[in-house]
């Protein structure tokens, strides 16, 4: 992995207020942002400065050699008016599909940055479905006052009845392929965008800002090269559907450091496409450093998958805290994905109040959170082997050391498949206190060295279909 350097920009500066912008919180600034970006782009780039104020706007497209800089007390608040977000061809959940245009987006840009001390808010509460059971009574009343549609069967609020119909016919938030443009327009409410979409970009910097309240995933770099993420905060309500923090997908050479995540789905998630679409793309996420980050609420602290059909390799995760996540270190996939996850190095990780496992390898992922899987008993004990082919997922060559976990429901869980067990995993110098111990199913060449597990009930280690387990 080469040493990454911050992108540099021309000294030129444009202030959004000079292009007709108004930070009073109600004036729509879509045209002002577009005019400022065009003015800088025509002159070779520079800094687009957003001063203190609440800058209400539609989508913002960033172009090469432009730094979007939010001054202290600057808030960019995105409108939830669907008419401002045209449908575009893109990728979501690892599949080629259609979504609404992202609030902040760039495609093919070189040298692009979002910096400063301000806040970027996606107004996601107007886009997401939400269950009554996840809200207080006053929050639920406020949601109903906005209109929308409530499904009486599950007491879930949807922005519209069309959203509900689309969800019923879709797989993991992606509608079936082959729908015509008119059919897609009818379910536009359902096609929630990621808040920050960076596609095919290189030399990217995200630094200092707070990114919050996204319609779907919060930050999604896709097929990017040379990406630096430093000292950012990423926030979503704990109940936000698909409210991931950052999803690094098919990217090369990425650094994520000194950043905080408190979200409704996975915190720091690594992907590379899903099933046939991901294998056809064939671009792994490769060359990744995560250091000095904290994840509070989230389905997982550091996560690989489940969309990893292009592979993930050469990753270093260190000096991180996972404080109250569902899982600490989460590796998930399933038959049909394909892809190889390998050469993952993890050290100096500290966890508290983990709802399920400090470490999870799950090759039977079915779209549910780890908590939901554990509660409904959907774990797999014995399955029949299948032939190995391009659709067989593989986790191997993973090295974990110096982990402390104070409080988990199960210490660790390896849940592989017989034709491709979880292979060559080394765990050293780890201390875990949990309700139950380590459980391994379909694993091979696993080393536990100086691993201490303190359990409230049962055995410290239970294994089945495990070969070459070494305990030192």
Coordinates of C-alpha atoms in Angstrom, one line a residue:
X1 CA 0.0 0.0 0.0
X2 CA 1.5 3.3 -1.0
X3 CA 1.7 6.3 1.4
X4 CA -1.4 8.4 0.9
X5 CA -1.2 12.2 0.6
X6 CA -3.9 14.7 1.2
X7 CA -5.3 16.2 -2.1
X8 CA -4.3 19.7 -2.8
X9 CA -6.4 22.5 -4.2
X10 CA -5.9 25.8 -5.9
X11 CA -5.9 28.8 -3.5
X12 CA -9.1 30.1 -5.1
X13 CA -12.1 30.5 -2.8
X14 CA -15.8 31.0 -3.4
X15 CA -18.4 31.7 -0.7
X16 CA -21.8 30.3 -1.2
X17 CA -23.4 33.6 -0.1
X18 CA -21.8 35.3 -3.1
X19 CA -23.8 33.1 -5.4
X20 CA -27.2 34.0 -4.0
X21 CA -27.0 31.6 -1.1
X22 CA -29.0 32.3 2.0
X23 CA -28.4 30.5 5.3
X24 CA -31.7 31.3 7.0
X25 CA -32.8 27.6 7.1
X26 CA -35.7 28.0 4.7
X27 CA -34.4 29.4 1.4
X28 CA -33.6 26.7 -1.1
X29 CA -29.9 26.9 -2.1
X30 CA -29.7 24.2 -4.8
X31 CA -29.0 26.7 -7.6
X32 CA -26.5 28.7 -5.4
X33 CA -24.4 25.5 -4.8
X34 CA -24.6 24.5 -8.4
X35 CA -23.5 28.0 -9.6
X36 CA -20.6 28.1 -7.1
X37 CA -19.3 24.6 -8.1
X38 CA -19.5 25.5 -11.8
X39 CA -17.7 28.8 -11.2
X40 CA -14.8 27.0 -9.4
X41 CA -14.7 24.2 -11.8
X42 CA -14.4 26.5 -14.9
X43 CA -11.4 28.1 -13.2
X44 CA -9.6 24.9 -12.3
X45 CA -11.1 24.4 -8.8
X46 CA -10.6 25.7 -5.3
X47 CA -12.5 25.9 -2.0
X48 CA -16.3 26.3 -1.8
X49 CA -16.8 27.9 1.6
X50 CA -20.1 27.5 3.6
X51 CA -20.2 30.0 6.4
X52 CA -22.2 29.8 9.6
X53 CA -25.9 29.3 9.0
X54 CA -28.4 26.6 8.0
X55 CA -28.1 26.1 4.3
X56 CA -31.3 24.3 3.1
X57 CA -30.7 22.7 -0.3
X58 CA -31.3 20.0 -2.8
X59 CA -28.5 17.7 -4.1
X60 CA -24.9 19.0 -4.4
X61 CA -22.6 17.6 -7.1
X62 CA -18.9 17.9 -6.4
X63 CA -16.4 18.1 -9.3
X64 CA -12.6 17.6 -9.6
X65 CA -10.3 19.9 -7.7
X66 CA -13.1 21.2 -5.4
X67 CA -13.1 21.2 -1.6
X68 CA -16.4 21.7 0.1
X69 CA -15.5 23.4 3.4
X70 CA -18.0 23.9 6.2
X71 CA -17.1 26.6 8.6
X72 CA -17.9 26.4 12.3
X73 CA -21.7 26.5 12.9
X74 CA -22.4 25.8 9.3
X75 CA -25.2 23.2 8.7
X76 CA -26.1 21.9 5.3
X77 CA -29.6 20.6 5.6
X78 CA -31.0 18.6 2.6
X79 CA -34.6 18.9 1.5
X80 CA -36.6 15.7 1.5
X81 CA -38.6 16.9 -1.6
X82 CA -38.4 13.8 -3.9
X83 CA -38.7 16.0 -7.0
X84 CA -35.2 17.4 -6.3
X85 CA -33.6 13.9 -6.5
X86 CA -33.9 12.3 -10.0
X87 CA -33.6 8.5 -10.4
X88 CA -30.1 7.4 -11.5
X89 CA -28.4 4.1 -12.3
X90 CA -26.1 3.2 -9.5
X91 CA -25.2 0.5 -7.1
X92 CA -26.9 -0.3 -3.7
X93 CA -26.6 -3.3 -1.5
X94 CA -23.9 -4.4 -3.9
X95 CA -26.3 -4.7 -6.9
X96 CA -26.6 -2.7 -10.0
X97 CA -29.9 -0.8 -9.6
X98 CA -31.7 2.5 -9.6
X99 CA -31.9 4.9 -6.7
X100 CA -32.7 8.6 -6.1
X101 CA -29.7 10.8 -6.7
X102 CA -27.6 11.2 -3.5
X103 CA -27.7 14.5 -1.6
X104 CA -23.9 14.9 -2.0
X105 CA -22.4 13.0 -5.0
X106 CA -19.4 12.9 -7.3
X107 CA -18.6 10.5 -10.1
X108 CA -15.2 10.3 -11.7
X109 CA -13.8 13.3 -9.8
X110 CA -10.1 13.7 -9.0
X111 CA -9.0 15.6 -5.9
X112 CA -12.2 16.2 -4.0
X113 CA -12.8 16.9 -0.3
X114 CA -15.4 17.7 2.3
X115 CA -13.8 19.4 5.3
X116 CA -14.4 21.7 8.2
X117 CA -16.3 21.8 11.5
X118 CA -19.9 21.9 10.2
X119 CA -22.7 19.4 10.0
X120 CA -24.3 17.7 7.0
X121 CA -27.8 16.5 7.7
X122 CA -29.7 14.3 5.2
X123 CA -33.2 14.7 6.7
X124 CA -33.4 11.0 6.7
X125 CA -36.5 10.7 9.0
X126 CA -38.6 11.7 6.0
X127 CA -37.2 8.9 3.9
X128 CA -37.0 5.9 6.2
X129 CA -39.7 3.4 7.3
X130 CA -39.9 3.0 11.1
X131 CA -41.6 0.5 13.4
X132 CA -43.8 1.8 16.2
X133 CA -42.0 -0.4 18.7
X134 CA -38.8 1.5 18.2
X135 CA -40.2 5.0 19.1
X136 CA -41.7 6.6 22.1
X137 CA -45.4 7.4 22.1
X138 CA -44.7 11.1 21.4
X139 CA -42.3 10.3 18.6
X140 CA -44.8 7.9 17.0
X141 CA -47.5 10.6 17.2
X142 CA -45.2 13.1 15.5
X143 CA -44.5 10.6 12.8
X144 CA -48.2 9.9 12.1
X145 CA -48.8 13.7 11.9
X146 CA -46.6 13.8 8.8
X147 CA -49.0 11.5 6.9
X148 CA -47.6 8.4 5.2
X149 CA -48.9 4.9 5.5
X150 CA -49.1 2.5 8.4
X151 CA -49.2 -1.2 7.9
X152 CA -51.5 -2.6 10.6
X153 CA -49.9 -6.0 10.5
X154 CA -46.5 -4.9 11.8
X155 CA -47.3 -1.3 13.1
X156 CA -44.7 0.1 10.7
X157 CA -44.8 3.6 9.3
X158 CA -43.9 4.1 5.6
X159 CA -43.5 7.5 3.8
X160 CA -46.2 6.3 1.4
X161 CA -48.2 3.2 0.5
X162 CA -46.0 2.9 -2.7
X163 CA -43.0 2.5 -0.4
X164 CA -44.7 -0.4 1.4
X165 CA -45.7 -2.1 -1.8
X166 CA -42.1 -1.8 -3.2
X167 CA -40.6 -3.3 0.0
X168 CA -42.9 -6.3 -0.2
X169 CA -41.6 -7.1 -3.7
X170 CA -38.0 -6.3 -3.2
X171 CA -35.0 -8.2 -1.9
X172 CA -32.8 -6.5 0.7
X173 CA -34.0 -3.0 -0.3
X174 CA -33.4 -3.5 -4.0
X175 CA -36.4 -3.8 -6.4
X176 CA -36.4 -6.6 -8.9
X177 CA -34.5 -6.1 -12.1
X178 CA -36.5 -5.3 -15.3
X179 CA -38.8 -2.7 -14.0
X180 CA -39.5 0.1 -16.5
X181 CA -38.9 3.8 -15.8
X182 CA -42.6 4.5 -15.1
X183 CA -42.7 1.6 -12.6
X184 CA -39.6 2.9 -10.9
X185 CA -41.1 6.4 -10.7
X186 CA -44.1 4.9 -9.0
X187 CA -41.9 3.5 -6.1
X188 CA -39.5 6.5 -5.9
X189 CA -40.2 6.9 -2.2
X190 CA -38.7 3.5 -1.7
X191 CA -35.5 4.2 -3.6
X192 CA -33.8 6.0 -0.8
X193 CA -30.3 7.3 -1.6
X194 CA -27.1 7.0 0.4
X195 CA -26.3 10.5 1.7
X196 CA -22.7 10.9 0.4
X197 CA -22.0 8.9 -2.8
X198 CA -18.5 9.0 -4.2
X199 CA -18.1 6.8 -7.3
X200 CA -15.0 6.2 -9.3
X201 CA -13.2 9.0 -7.6
X202 CA -9.5 9.3 -6.7
X203 CA -7.6 11.4 -4.1
X204 CA -10.5 12.0 -1.8
X205 CA -10.5 13.6 1.7
X206 CA -13.3 13.6 4.3
X207 CA -12.2 15.5 7.4
X208 CA -13.6 17.2 10.5
X209 CA -17.3 17.3 9.6
X210 CA -20.3 15.6 11.2
X211 CA -22.4 13.5 8.8
X212 CA -25.9 12.6 10.2
X213 CA -29.4 11.5 9.6
X214 CA -29.0 9.9 6.2
X215 CA -31.9 8.5 4.1
X216 CA -30.1 5.1 3.7
X217 CA -26.3 4.5 4.2
X218 CA -24.5 7.6 5.4
X219 CA -21.2 7.6 3.4
X220 CA -20.6 5.3 0.4
X221 CA -17.3 5.4 -1.4
X222 CA -17.6 3.0 -4.4
X223 CA -14.7 2.0 -6.6
X224 CA -12.6 4.9 -5.3
X225 CA -8.8 5.1 -5.0
X226 CA -6.7 6.9 -2.4
X227 CA -9.3 7.9 0.2
X228 CA -8.5 9.5 3.5
X229 CA -11.2 9.7 6.2
X230 CA -10.0 11.6 9.3
X231 CA -11.6 13.0 12.4
X232 CA -15.2 12.8 11.3
X233 CA -18.4 12.0 13.3
X234 CA -21.1 9.9 11.7
X235 CA -24.5 9.7 13.4
X236 CA -27.9 8.1 12.8
X237 CA -30.8 7.2 15.1
X238 CA -30.2 3.7 16.6
X239 CA -33.4 2.5 14.9
X240 CA -32.6 3.9 11.4
X241 CA -33.2 1.3 8.7
X242 CA -30.0 0.7 6.7
X243 CA -28.5 3.5 8.7
X244 CA -24.9 2.4 8.1
X245 CA -22.0 4.7 9.1
X246 CA -19.5 4.2 6.2
X247 CA -19.5 1.5 3.6
X248 CA -16.2 1.2 1.7
X249 CA -17.0 -0.8 -1.4
X250 CA -14.4 -2.0 -4.0
X251 CA -12.0 0.7 -3.0
X252 CA -8.2 0.7 -3.2
X253 CA -5.9 2.4 -0.6
X254 CA -8.1 3.8 2.1
X255 CA -7.4 5.2 5.6
X256 CA -10.1 5.7 8.2
X257 CA -8.6 7.3 11.4
X258 CA -9.7 9.1 14.6
X259 CA -13.4 9.0 13.7
X260 CA -16.6 8.2 15.7
X261 CA -19.7 6.3 14.6
X262 CA -23.1 6.0 16.3
X263 CA -25.5 4.6 13.9
X264 CA -28.5 2.3 13.2
X265 CA -26.8 -0.4 11.2
X266 CA -23.1 -1.4 10.7
X267 CA -20.6 1.2 11.8
X268 CA -17.5 0.7 9.6
X269 CA -18.4 -1.8 6.9
X270 CA -16.3 -3.2 4.0
X271 CA -17.9 -4.5 0.8
X272 CA -17.1 -5.4 -2.8
X273 CA -20.4 -6.1 -4.6
X274 CA -23.0 -8.8 -4.3
X275 CA -23.5 -12.1 -6.1
X276 CA -23.3 -12.1 -9.9
X277 CA -23.2 -8.3 -10.1
X278 CA -20.3 -8.1 -7.7
X279 CA -18.4 -11.0 -9.3
X280 CA -18.8 -9.4 -12.7
X281 CA -17.4 -6.1 -11.4
X282 CA -14.6 -8.1 -9.9
X283 CA -13.0 -5.3 -7.9
X284 CA -11.9 -6.1 -4.3
X285 CA -11.6 -3.7 -1.5
X286 CA -7.8 -3.8 -1.0
X287 CA -5.3 -1.8 1.1
X288 CA -7.3 -0.5 4.0
X289 CA -6.2 0.9 7.4
X290 CA -8.7 1.6 10.2
X291 CA -7.1 3.1 13.3
X292 CA -8.2 5.1 16.4
X293 CA -11.9 4.9 15.7
X294 CA -14.9 4.5 18.1
X295 CA -18.2 2.8 17.3
X296 CA -21.0 3.3 19.8
X297 CA -24.4 1.8 18.7
X298 CA -24.3 -0.3 15.5
X299 CA -25.0 -3.8 14.3
X300 CA -21.3 -4.3 14.1
X301 CA -18.2 -2.2 15.0
X302 CA -15.9 -3.4 12.2
X303 CA -17.7 -5.4 9.6
X304 CA -16.8 -7.3 6.4
X305 CA -19.8 -8.3 4.1
X306 CA -22.2 -9.5 3.5
X307 CA -21.7 -8.0 0.0
X308 CA -18.1 -9.2 -0.6
X309 CA -18.4 -11.0 -3.9
X310 CA -15.4 -9.1 -5.3
X311 CA -13.2 -10.0 -2.3
X312 CA -11.6 -8.1 0.5
X313 CA -7.8 -8.2 1.2
X314 CA -4.9 -6.5 2.9
X315 CA -6.7 -4.8 5.8
X316 CA -5.3 -3.5 9.1
X317 CA -7.6 -2.6 12.0
X318 CA -6.1 -1.2 15.2
X319 CA -6.6 0.8 18.4
X320 CA -10.4 0.9 18.1
X321 CA -13.3 1.0 20.7
X322 CA -16.6 -0.7 20.2
X323 CA -18.9 0.4 23.0
X324 CA -22.4 -1.1 22.9
X325 CA -22.5 -2.5 19.3
X326 CA -24.5 -5.7 18.6
X327 CA -21.2 -7.4 17.4
X328 CA -17.7 -6.3 17.8
X329 CA -15.8 -7.8 14.8
X330 CA -18.3 -9.1 12.3
X331 CA -17.6 -11.2 9.2
X332 CA -20.7 -12.2 7.3
X333 CA -21.6 -13.8 4.0
X334 CA -23.6 -16.7 2.5
X335 CA -23.5 -19.3 -0.2
X336 CA -24.1 -17.7 -3.6
X337 CA -21.8 -14.7 -2.9
X338 CA -18.4 -16.0 -3.9
X339 CA -15.4 -13.8 -3.1
X340 CA -12.4 -14.3 -0.8
X341 CA -11.7 -12.3 2.4
X342 CA -8.1 -12.7 3.4
X343 CA -5.1 -11.1 4.9
X344 CA -6.9 -9.2 7.7
X345 CA -4.9 -8.0 10.6
X346 CA -6.6 -6.8 13.8
X347 CA -5.0 -5.6 17.0
X348 CA -5.6 -3.5 20.1
X349 CA -9.4 -3.6 20.2
X350 CA -11.5 -2.7 23.3
X351 CA -15.2 -3.6 23.7
X352 CA -17.9 -3.2 26.2
X353 CA -21.6 -4.2 26.4
X354 CA -21.6 -6.3 23.2
X355 CA -25.1 -7.6 22.6
X356 CA -24.0 -10.8 20.9
X357 CA -20.4 -11.8 20.0
X358 CA -17.1 -10.0 20.3
X359 CA -16.1 -11.9 17.1
X360 CA -18.4 -13.5 14.6
X361 CA -17.8 -15.4 11.4
X362 CA -21.2 -16.2 9.8
X363 CA -21.4 -17.8 6.4
X364 CA -25.2 -18.3 6.8
X365 CA -26.2 -14.6 6.8
X366 CA -29.8 -14.1 6.0
X367 CA -30.3 -10.3 6.2
X368 CA -31.0 -10.1 9.9
X369 CA -28.9 -8.4 12.6
X370 CA -26.9 -10.7 14.8
X371 CA -29.3 -9.9 17.7
X372 CA -32.3 -11.0 15.6
X373 CA -30.6 -14.1 14.5
X374 CA -29.7 -15.1 18.1
X375 CA -33.1 -14.3 19.4
X376 CA -35.0 -16.4 16.8
X377 CA -32.5 -19.3 17.0
X378 CA -31.6 -19.1 13.4
X379 CA -28.1 -20.5 13.8
X380 CA -27.0 -23.5 11.8
X381 CA -25.5 -26.7 13.3
X382 CA -25.3 -29.3 10.5
X383 CA -25.6 -28.6 6.8
X384 CA -24.9 -30.7 3.8
X385 CA -21.8 -29.8 1.8
X386 CA -22.1 -28.4 -1.7
X387 CA -19.7 -28.3 -4.6
X388 CA -17.1 -25.5 -4.5
X389 CA -17.4 -23.0 -7.4
X390 CA -17.3 -19.2 -8.0
X391 CA -20.3 -18.7 -5.8
X392 CA -18.6 -20.2 -2.7
X393 CA -17.6 -17.5 -0.2
X394 CA -14.3 -17.9 1.7
X395 CA -12.8 -16.3 4.9
X396 CA -9.2 -17.1 5.6
X397 CA -5.8 -15.8 6.8
X398 CA -7.2 -13.6 9.6
X399 CA -4.9 -12.6 12.5
X400 CA -6.4 -11.1 15.7
X401 CA -4.5 -10.0 18.8
X402 CA -4.8 -8.0 22.0
X403 CA -8.5 -7.8 22.3
X404 CA -10.4 -7.0 25.5
X405 CA -14.1 -7.5 25.7
X406 CA -16.0 -6.7 28.9
X407 CA -19.5 -8.1 28.4
X408 CA -20.9 -10.2 25.5
X409 CA -23.6 -12.7 25.2
X410 CA -21.4 -15.2 23.5
X411 CA -17.6 -14.9 23.5
X412 CA -17.0 -15.8 19.8
X413 CA -18.9 -17.7 17.1
X414 CA -17.5 -19.4 14.0
X415 CA -20.3 -20.5 11.8
X416 CA -18.8 -21.8 8.5
X417 CA -19.9 -24.1 5.8
X418 CA -18.6 -27.7 5.3
X419 CA -17.2 -27.2 1.8
X420 CA -15.4 -24.0 2.8
X421 CA -14.7 -23.8 6.6
X422 CA -13.4 -20.6 8.1
X423 CA -9.6 -21.2 7.7
X424 CA -6.4 -20.1 9.2
X425 CA -7.5 -17.8 11.9
X426 CA -5.1 -16.8 14.7
X427 CA -6.3 -15.3 17.9
X428 CA -3.7 -14.2 20.5
X429 CA -3.7 -12.3 23.8
X430 CA -7.4 -11.8 24.1
X431 CA -9.6 -11.5 27.2
X432 CA -13.4 -11.9 27.0
X433 CA -16.1 -12.0 29.7
X434 CA -19.4 -13.3 28.4
X435 CA -22.5 -15.2 29.2
X436 CA -21.4 -18.2 27.2
X437 CA -18.1 -19.2 25.7
X438 CA -16.6 -19.7 22.2
X439 CA -18.6 -21.8 19.8
X440 CA -17.0 -23.1 16.6
X441 CA -18.8 -24.9 13.7
X442 CA -17.0 -25.7 10.4
X443 CA -13.6 -24.1 11.0
X444 CA -10.1 -25.3 10.2
X445 CA -6.5 -24.3 11.3
X446 CA -7.6 -22.1 14.1
X447 CA -5.1 -21.1 16.8
X448 CA -6.1 -19.7 20.2
X449 CA -3.0 -18.5 22.1
X450 CA -3.3 -16.9 25.5
X451 CA -7.0 -16.5 25.1
X452 CA -8.9 -16.1 28.4
X453 CA -12.7 -16.5 28.4
X454 CA -14.8 -16.0 31.6
X455 CA -18.3 -17.3 31.2
X456 CA -21.4 -17.3 33.4
X457 CA -22.6 -20.6 32.2
X458 CA -21.6 -23.6 30.1
X459 CA -18.2 -24.4 28.7
X460 CA -15.5 -21.9 27.6
X461 CA -15.2 -23.7 24.3
X462 CA -17.6 -25.8 22.3
X463 CA -16.7 -27.2 18.9
X464 CA -18.1 -29.3 16.1
X465 CA -16.8 -30.0 12.6
X466 CA -13.5 -28.3 13.5
X467 CA -10.1 -29.5 12.2
X468 CA -6.6 -28.6 13.4
X469 CA -7.6 -26.4 16.4
X470 CA -4.6 -25.4 18.5
X471 CA -5.1 -24.0 22.0
X472 CA -2.0 -22.7 23.7

